[in-house]
Short mmCIF file of C-alpha atoms (C1' of nucleotides) in Angstrom, two decimals:
data_model
loop_
_atom_site.label_atom_id
_atom_site.label_comp_id
_atom_site.label_asym_id
_atom_site.label_seq_id
_atom_site.Cartn_x
_atom_site.Cartn_y
_atom_site.Cartn_z
CA UNK U 13 49.95 127.56 68.58
CA UNK U 14 50.15 129.68 71.70
CA UNK U 15 53.84 130.38 71.16
CA UNK U 16 53.76 133.01 68.44
CA UNK U 17 56.97 134.96 69.00
CA UNK U 18 59.62 132.95 67.17
CA UNK U 19 63.09 132.92 68.66
CA UNK U 20 66.38 132.55 66.77
CA UNK U 21 66.95 128.88 66.09
CA UNK U 22 63.28 127.90 66.17
CA UNK U 23 63.67 127.10 62.49
CA UNK U 24 66.29 124.46 63.25
CA UNK U 25 65.13 120.88 62.99
CA UNK U 26 67.15 118.19 64.77
CA UNK U 27 66.74 115.61 62.03
CA UNK U 28 67.78 117.98 59.28
CA UNK U 29 70.75 119.21 61.30
CA UNK U 30 71.97 115.71 62.13
CA UNK U 31 71.62 114.65 58.48
CA UNK U 32 73.66 117.68 57.46
CA UNK U 33 76.35 116.78 60.00
CA UNK U 34 76.41 113.12 59.00
CA UNK U 35 78.55 113.92 55.98
CA UNK U 36 82.29 114.13 56.68
CA UNK U 37 82.90 117.18 54.48
CA UNK U 38 80.09 119.24 55.94
CA UNK U 39 81.08 118.15 59.41
CA UNK U 40 84.63 119.31 58.79
CA UNK U 41 83.31 122.74 57.85
CA UNK U 42 81.17 122.95 60.98
CA UNK U 43 84.03 121.76 63.22
CA UNK U 44 86.26 124.45 61.84
CA UNK U 45 83.62 127.16 62.30
CA UNK U 46 82.64 125.94 65.77
CA UNK U 47 86.26 126.08 66.92
CA UNK U 48 86.75 129.63 65.65
CA UNK U 49 85.37 131.99 68.31
CA UNK U 50 85.82 135.10 66.14
CA UNK U 51 82.81 134.01 64.04
CA UNK U 52 84.15 135.89 61.04
CA UNK U 53 82.67 135.73 57.57
CA UNK U 54 84.37 133.33 55.19
CA UNK U 55 84.11 132.19 51.58
CA UNK U 56 83.33 128.61 50.53
CA UNK U 57 86.68 128.49 48.83
CA UNK U 58 88.51 129.27 52.06
CA UNK U 59 87.67 125.86 53.56
CA UNK U 60 89.88 123.92 51.16
CA UNK U 61 87.51 120.95 50.80
CA UNK U 62 88.94 118.08 48.69
CA UNK U 63 85.98 117.98 46.31
CA UNK U 64 84.97 119.66 43.07
CA UNK U 65 83.50 123.18 43.04
CA UNK U 66 80.07 121.80 42.25
CA UNK U 67 80.18 119.34 45.10
CA UNK U 68 81.35 122.12 47.41
CA UNK U 69 78.40 124.26 46.35
CA UNK U 70 76.11 121.30 47.05
CA UNK U 71 77.46 120.87 50.59
CA UNK U 72 77.27 124.55 51.51
CA UNK U 73 73.74 124.61 50.15
CA UNK U 74 72.87 121.71 52.44
CA UNK U 75 74.38 123.43 55.48
CA UNK U 76 72.48 126.63 54.72
CA UNK U 77 69.23 124.79 54.11
CA UNK U 78 69.67 123.12 57.50
CA UNK U 79 69.88 126.58 59.04
CA UNK U 80 73.44 126.16 60.31
CA UNK U 81 74.97 128.96 58.22
CA UNK U 82 73.79 132.28 56.95
CA UNK U 83 75.15 133.54 53.68
CA UNK U 84 75.72 136.77 51.74
CA UNK U 85 75.96 136.68 47.96
CA UNK U 86 78.74 138.91 46.56
CA UNK U 87 78.21 137.77 42.95
CA UNK U 88 81.50 136.02 42.39
CA UNK U 89 81.91 135.10 46.01
CA UNK U 90 79.71 134.02 48.87
CA UNK U 91 80.24 135.02 52.49
CA UNK U 92 79.13 132.40 54.99
CA UNK U 93 78.85 132.77 58.73
CA UNK U 94 77.97 130.35 61.49
CA UNK U 95 74.59 131.00 63.13
CA UNK U 96 76.19 130.46 66.51
CA UNK U 97 73.60 132.18 68.66
CA UNK U 98 70.68 130.41 67.02
CA UNK U 99 72.35 127.01 67.17
CA UNK U 100 73.44 127.45 70.81
CA UNK U 101 69.93 128.44 71.80
CA UNK U 102 68.20 125.57 70.04
CA UNK U 103 70.85 122.87 70.62
CA UNK U 104 72.93 123.87 73.63
CA UNK U 105 76.27 122.11 73.60
CA UNK U 106 76.20 120.97 69.99
CA UNK U 107 78.80 123.46 68.82
CA UNK U 108 80.95 122.64 71.84
CA UNK U 109 80.88 119.00 70.77
CA UNK U 110 82.03 119.96 67.32
CA UNK U 111 84.68 122.38 68.59
CA UNK U 112 86.03 119.68 70.93
CA UNK U 113 86.51 117.51 67.89
CA UNK U 114 88.85 120.12 66.47
CA UNK U 115 91.29 119.96 69.36
CA UNK U 116 90.79 116.21 69.53
CA UNK U 117 91.83 115.69 65.92
CA UNK U 118 94.92 117.84 66.34
CA UNK U 119 95.82 115.62 69.29
CA UNK U 120 95.17 112.32 67.55
CA UNK U 121 95.83 113.40 64.02
CA UNK U 122 92.55 112.37 62.55
CA UNK U 123 88.84 112.95 62.16
CA UNK U 124 87.10 109.88 60.76
CA UNK M 22 99.97 107.02 71.59
CA UNK M 23 100.89 108.29 75.06
CA UNK M 24 97.33 107.91 76.32
CA UNK M 25 97.11 104.16 76.90
CA UNK M 26 94.36 103.87 79.57
CA UNK M 27 91.14 103.86 77.56
CA UNK M 28 88.12 105.49 79.20
CA UNK M 29 84.47 104.59 78.61
CA UNK M 30 83.36 106.27 75.44
CA UNK M 31 86.77 106.44 73.85
CA UNK M 32 85.46 104.00 71.26
CA UNK M 33 82.78 106.46 70.17
CA UNK M 34 83.40 108.18 66.87
CA UNK M 35 81.53 111.42 66.15
CA UNK M 36 80.99 110.69 62.47
CA UNK M 37 79.65 107.22 63.11
CA UNK M 38 77.39 108.46 65.90
CA UNK M 39 75.98 111.32 63.83
CA UNK M 40 75.34 109.00 60.88
CA UNK M 41 73.52 106.63 63.22
CA UNK M 42 71.39 109.50 64.51
CA UNK M 43 70.67 110.88 61.06
CA UNK M 44 68.00 108.21 60.55
CA UNK M 45 64.58 109.08 61.96
CA UNK M 46 63.85 105.60 63.34
CA UNK M 47 67.18 105.26 65.12
CA UNK M 48 66.86 108.80 66.40
CA UNK M 49 63.43 108.01 67.82
CA UNK M 50 64.91 105.09 69.75
CA UNK M 51 67.70 107.25 71.12
CA UNK M 52 65.31 110.08 72.05
CA UNK M 53 63.17 107.63 73.99
CA UNK M 54 66.16 106.14 75.80
CA UNK M 55 67.76 109.52 76.48
CA UNK M 56 64.54 110.79 78.08
CA UNK M 57 64.21 107.76 80.35
CA UNK M 58 66.43 108.36 83.38
CA UNK M 59 65.89 104.87 84.77
CA UNK M 60 68.17 103.44 82.06
CA UNK M 61 66.43 100.07 82.23
CA UNK M 62 67.05 97.21 79.86
CA UNK M 63 64.57 96.90 77.00
CA UNK M 64 63.88 94.63 74.04
CA UNK M 65 63.96 95.78 70.42
CA UNK M 66 60.32 94.87 70.14
CA UNK M 67 59.38 97.23 72.98
CA UNK M 68 60.10 100.31 70.89
CA UNK M 69 57.17 99.80 68.53
CA UNK M 70 59.01 100.96 65.40
CA UNK M 71 56.76 101.11 62.29
CA UNK M 72 59.09 98.91 60.19
CA UNK M 73 59.56 95.19 59.54
CA UNK M 74 61.42 92.94 62.00
CA UNK M 75 64.37 92.74 59.65
CA UNK M 76 64.62 96.49 59.28
CA UNK M 77 64.35 96.84 63.05
CA UNK M 78 67.23 94.41 63.47
CA UNK M 79 69.22 96.46 60.97
CA UNK M 80 68.66 99.70 62.89
CA UNK M 81 69.53 98.25 66.31
CA UNK M 82 72.63 96.71 64.78
CA UNK M 83 73.64 100.16 63.51
CA UNK M 84 73.09 101.78 66.93
CA UNK M 85 75.12 99.05 68.64
CA UNK M 86 77.91 99.28 66.07
CA UNK M 87 78.04 103.03 66.69
CA UNK M 88 78.61 102.26 70.38
CA UNK M 89 75.42 103.95 71.55
CA UNK M 90 73.81 100.81 72.98
CA UNK M 91 75.06 97.71 74.69
CA UNK M 92 73.15 94.49 74.23
CA UNK M 93 72.57 91.11 75.87
CA UNK M 94 71.48 88.16 73.77
CA UNK M 95 68.77 86.05 75.41
CA UNK M 96 68.25 83.77 72.40
CA UNK M 97 64.73 84.72 71.46
CA UNK M 98 65.07 88.21 72.82
CA UNK M 99 67.73 90.88 73.00
CA UNK M 100 68.16 93.27 75.92
CA UNK M 101 69.49 96.69 74.95
CA UNK M 102 70.64 99.45 77.23
CA UNK M 103 71.84 102.97 76.60
CA UNK M 104 75.53 103.53 77.27
CA UNK M 105 74.71 106.77 79.04
CA UNK M 106 77.92 107.18 81.02
CA UNK M 107 80.15 106.54 78.02
CA UNK M 108 78.16 108.84 75.77
CA UNK M 109 77.98 111.64 78.38
CA UNK M 110 81.69 111.44 78.91
CA UNK M 111 82.61 111.48 75.24
CA UNK M 112 79.88 113.84 73.96
CA UNK M 113 78.67 115.93 76.92
CA UNK M 114 75.23 117.32 76.26
CA UNK M 115 74.34 115.08 73.35
CA UNK M 116 71.85 112.97 75.30
CA UNK M 117 70.35 116.13 76.80
CA UNK M 118 69.74 117.39 73.27
CA UNK M 119 67.97 114.19 72.39
CA UNK M 120 65.98 114.12 75.64
CA UNK M 121 64.89 117.72 75.08
CA UNK M 122 63.47 116.62 71.76
CA UNK M 123 61.21 114.21 73.62
CA UNK M 124 59.50 116.95 75.64
CA UNK M 125 59.57 119.21 72.59
CA UNK M 126 57.67 116.72 70.43
CA UNK M 127 55.04 116.18 73.11
CA UNK M 128 54.60 119.96 73.17
CA UNK M 129 54.44 120.45 69.40
CA UNK M 130 53.08 117.05 68.49
CA UNK M 131 55.79 116.11 66.06
CA UNK M 132 59.33 114.94 65.46
CA UNK M 133 60.25 115.28 61.79
"C1'" DT H 24 87.69 145.30 27.67
"C1'" DC H 25 89.51 140.99 28.86
"C1'" DA H 26 91.02 137.33 31.84
"C1'" DT H 27 90.50 134.99 35.98
"C1'" DA H 28 88.42 132.92 39.68
"C1'" DG H 29 84.48 132.15 42.89
"C1'" DG H 30 80.18 130.23 42.46
"C1'" DT H 31 75.77 127.91 40.51
"C1'" DA H 32 72.06 125.03 37.91
"C1'" DC H 33 71.22 121.04 35.58
"C1'" DG H 34 71.56 116.46 34.57
"C1'" DA H 35 73.66 112.06 34.78
"C1'" DC H 36 76.17 108.65 37.15
"C1'" DT H 37 77.78 106.24 41.26
"C1'" DT H 38 77.56 104.97 45.86
"C1'" DG H 39 75.46 104.48 50.33
"C1'" DA H 40 71.77 103.14 52.90
"C1'" DA H 41 66.94 101.78 53.93
"C1'" DT H 42 63.71 98.42 52.99
"C1'" DC H 43 61.80 93.71 53.43
"C1'" DG H 44 60.88 88.64 51.83
"C1'" DT H 45 62.66 84.14 52.62
"C1'" DA H 46 64.41 80.93 55.58
"C1'" DC H 47 66.19 79.95 59.70
"C1'" DC H 48 67.54 79.94 64.98
"C1'" DT H 49 66.39 80.13 69.92
"C1'" DC H 50 63.91 80.31 74.13
"C1'" DG H 51 59.77 80.28 77.02
"C1'" DG H 52 55.14 78.78 77.85
"C1'" DC H 53 51.84 75.29 77.65
"C1'" DG E 26 57.32 67.99 72.22
"C1'" DC E 27 55.03 71.62 69.98
"C1'" DC E 28 53.86 76.31 69.11
"C1'" DG E 29 54.57 81.10 69.03
"C1'" DA E 30 57.17 85.06 69.10
"C1'" DG E 31 61.58 87.66 69.27
"C1'" DG E 32 65.38 87.97 66.49
"C1'" DT E 33 68.92 87.28 62.54
"C1'" DA E 34 71.53 86.44 57.92
"C1'" DC E 35 71.32 86.85 53.23
"C1'" DG E 36 70.19 88.78 49.08
"C1'" DA E 37 67.59 91.74 46.17
"C1'" DT E 38 65.20 96.02 45.36
"C1'" DT E 39 64.40 100.81 45.99
"C1'" DC E 40 65.49 105.26 47.31
"C1'" DA E 41 68.53 108.90 49.12
"C1'" DA E 42 72.52 111.20 48.67
"C1'" DG E 43 77.24 112.23 47.00
"C1'" DT E 44 79.78 113.09 43.01
"C1'" DC E 45 81.20 115.93 39.06
"C1'" DG E 46 81.18 117.53 33.89
"C1'" DT E 47 79.13 121.02 31.12
"C1'" DA E 48 77.80 125.48 30.56
"C1'" DC E 49 76.94 129.54 32.47
"C1'" DC E 50 76.89 133.97 35.66
"C1'" DT E 51 79.22 137.67 38.17
"C1'" DA E 52 82.61 140.67 40.23
"C1'" DT E 53 87.36 142.14 40.54
"C1'" DG E 54 91.84 143.37 38.91
"C1'" DA E 55 94.89 144.60 35.34
#
DNA sequence: TCATAGGTACGACTTGAATCGTACCTCGGC
DNA sequence: GCCGAGGTACGATTCAAGTCGTACCTATGA
């Protein structure tokens, strides 16, 4: 259509993103990344998810497919990084919601 | 804990809300309600969902259980209303995201 | 060169959730 | 009083999604 110059985040689909965030493990990853303003690169292993390696791979795959993370393959390691700018542009406030959950769970000691 | 005076929206849980919004039919209802600033009361039937009556009941039940809607039982009809104030207080920006999707889908002719 | 650890694909199993038919309830309109 | 329509509970079926074991790949460190 008339809008031909794609902007970062245009690839993000609300339904896909919400389905990705509906899972507690993936949401925990996004909450942690949203709360960390340094936006550094991290490995899947560094998130300490209480699931098997294969399940962890599945969840990071889902987050990447939803366009929430970008990834770099190092062979025996994968660097993942939050696509903060793209997400903020497409869904303003979404990462703030997630980040707020981080301080909220440290206050109440839980995240569903 | 120390915070004993509950505020509107305190009952809203992010995980439950995101799971409710992960479904396309429920999301369509919420997008329509978020975009309508009059916040009037509506019946389940008025949303014209392309599913059976029983499935429709299921979806509205899920939205209500997630705390996104409040409802009034009229016997042969149910009035539902968006809990805008509670949602805005607990998840600032969430309803704006949904409302933006309404104008976006009229521009691009689709919502996944 | 070998061991280790991060990561992945595939397939199978389990669980969660969406679907709707059947049967019923309730209220408003006629 | 009857009819029609909105709505619901229950149970069964189907489909989506989460889980992980097996077997493998790859890079790094010793």
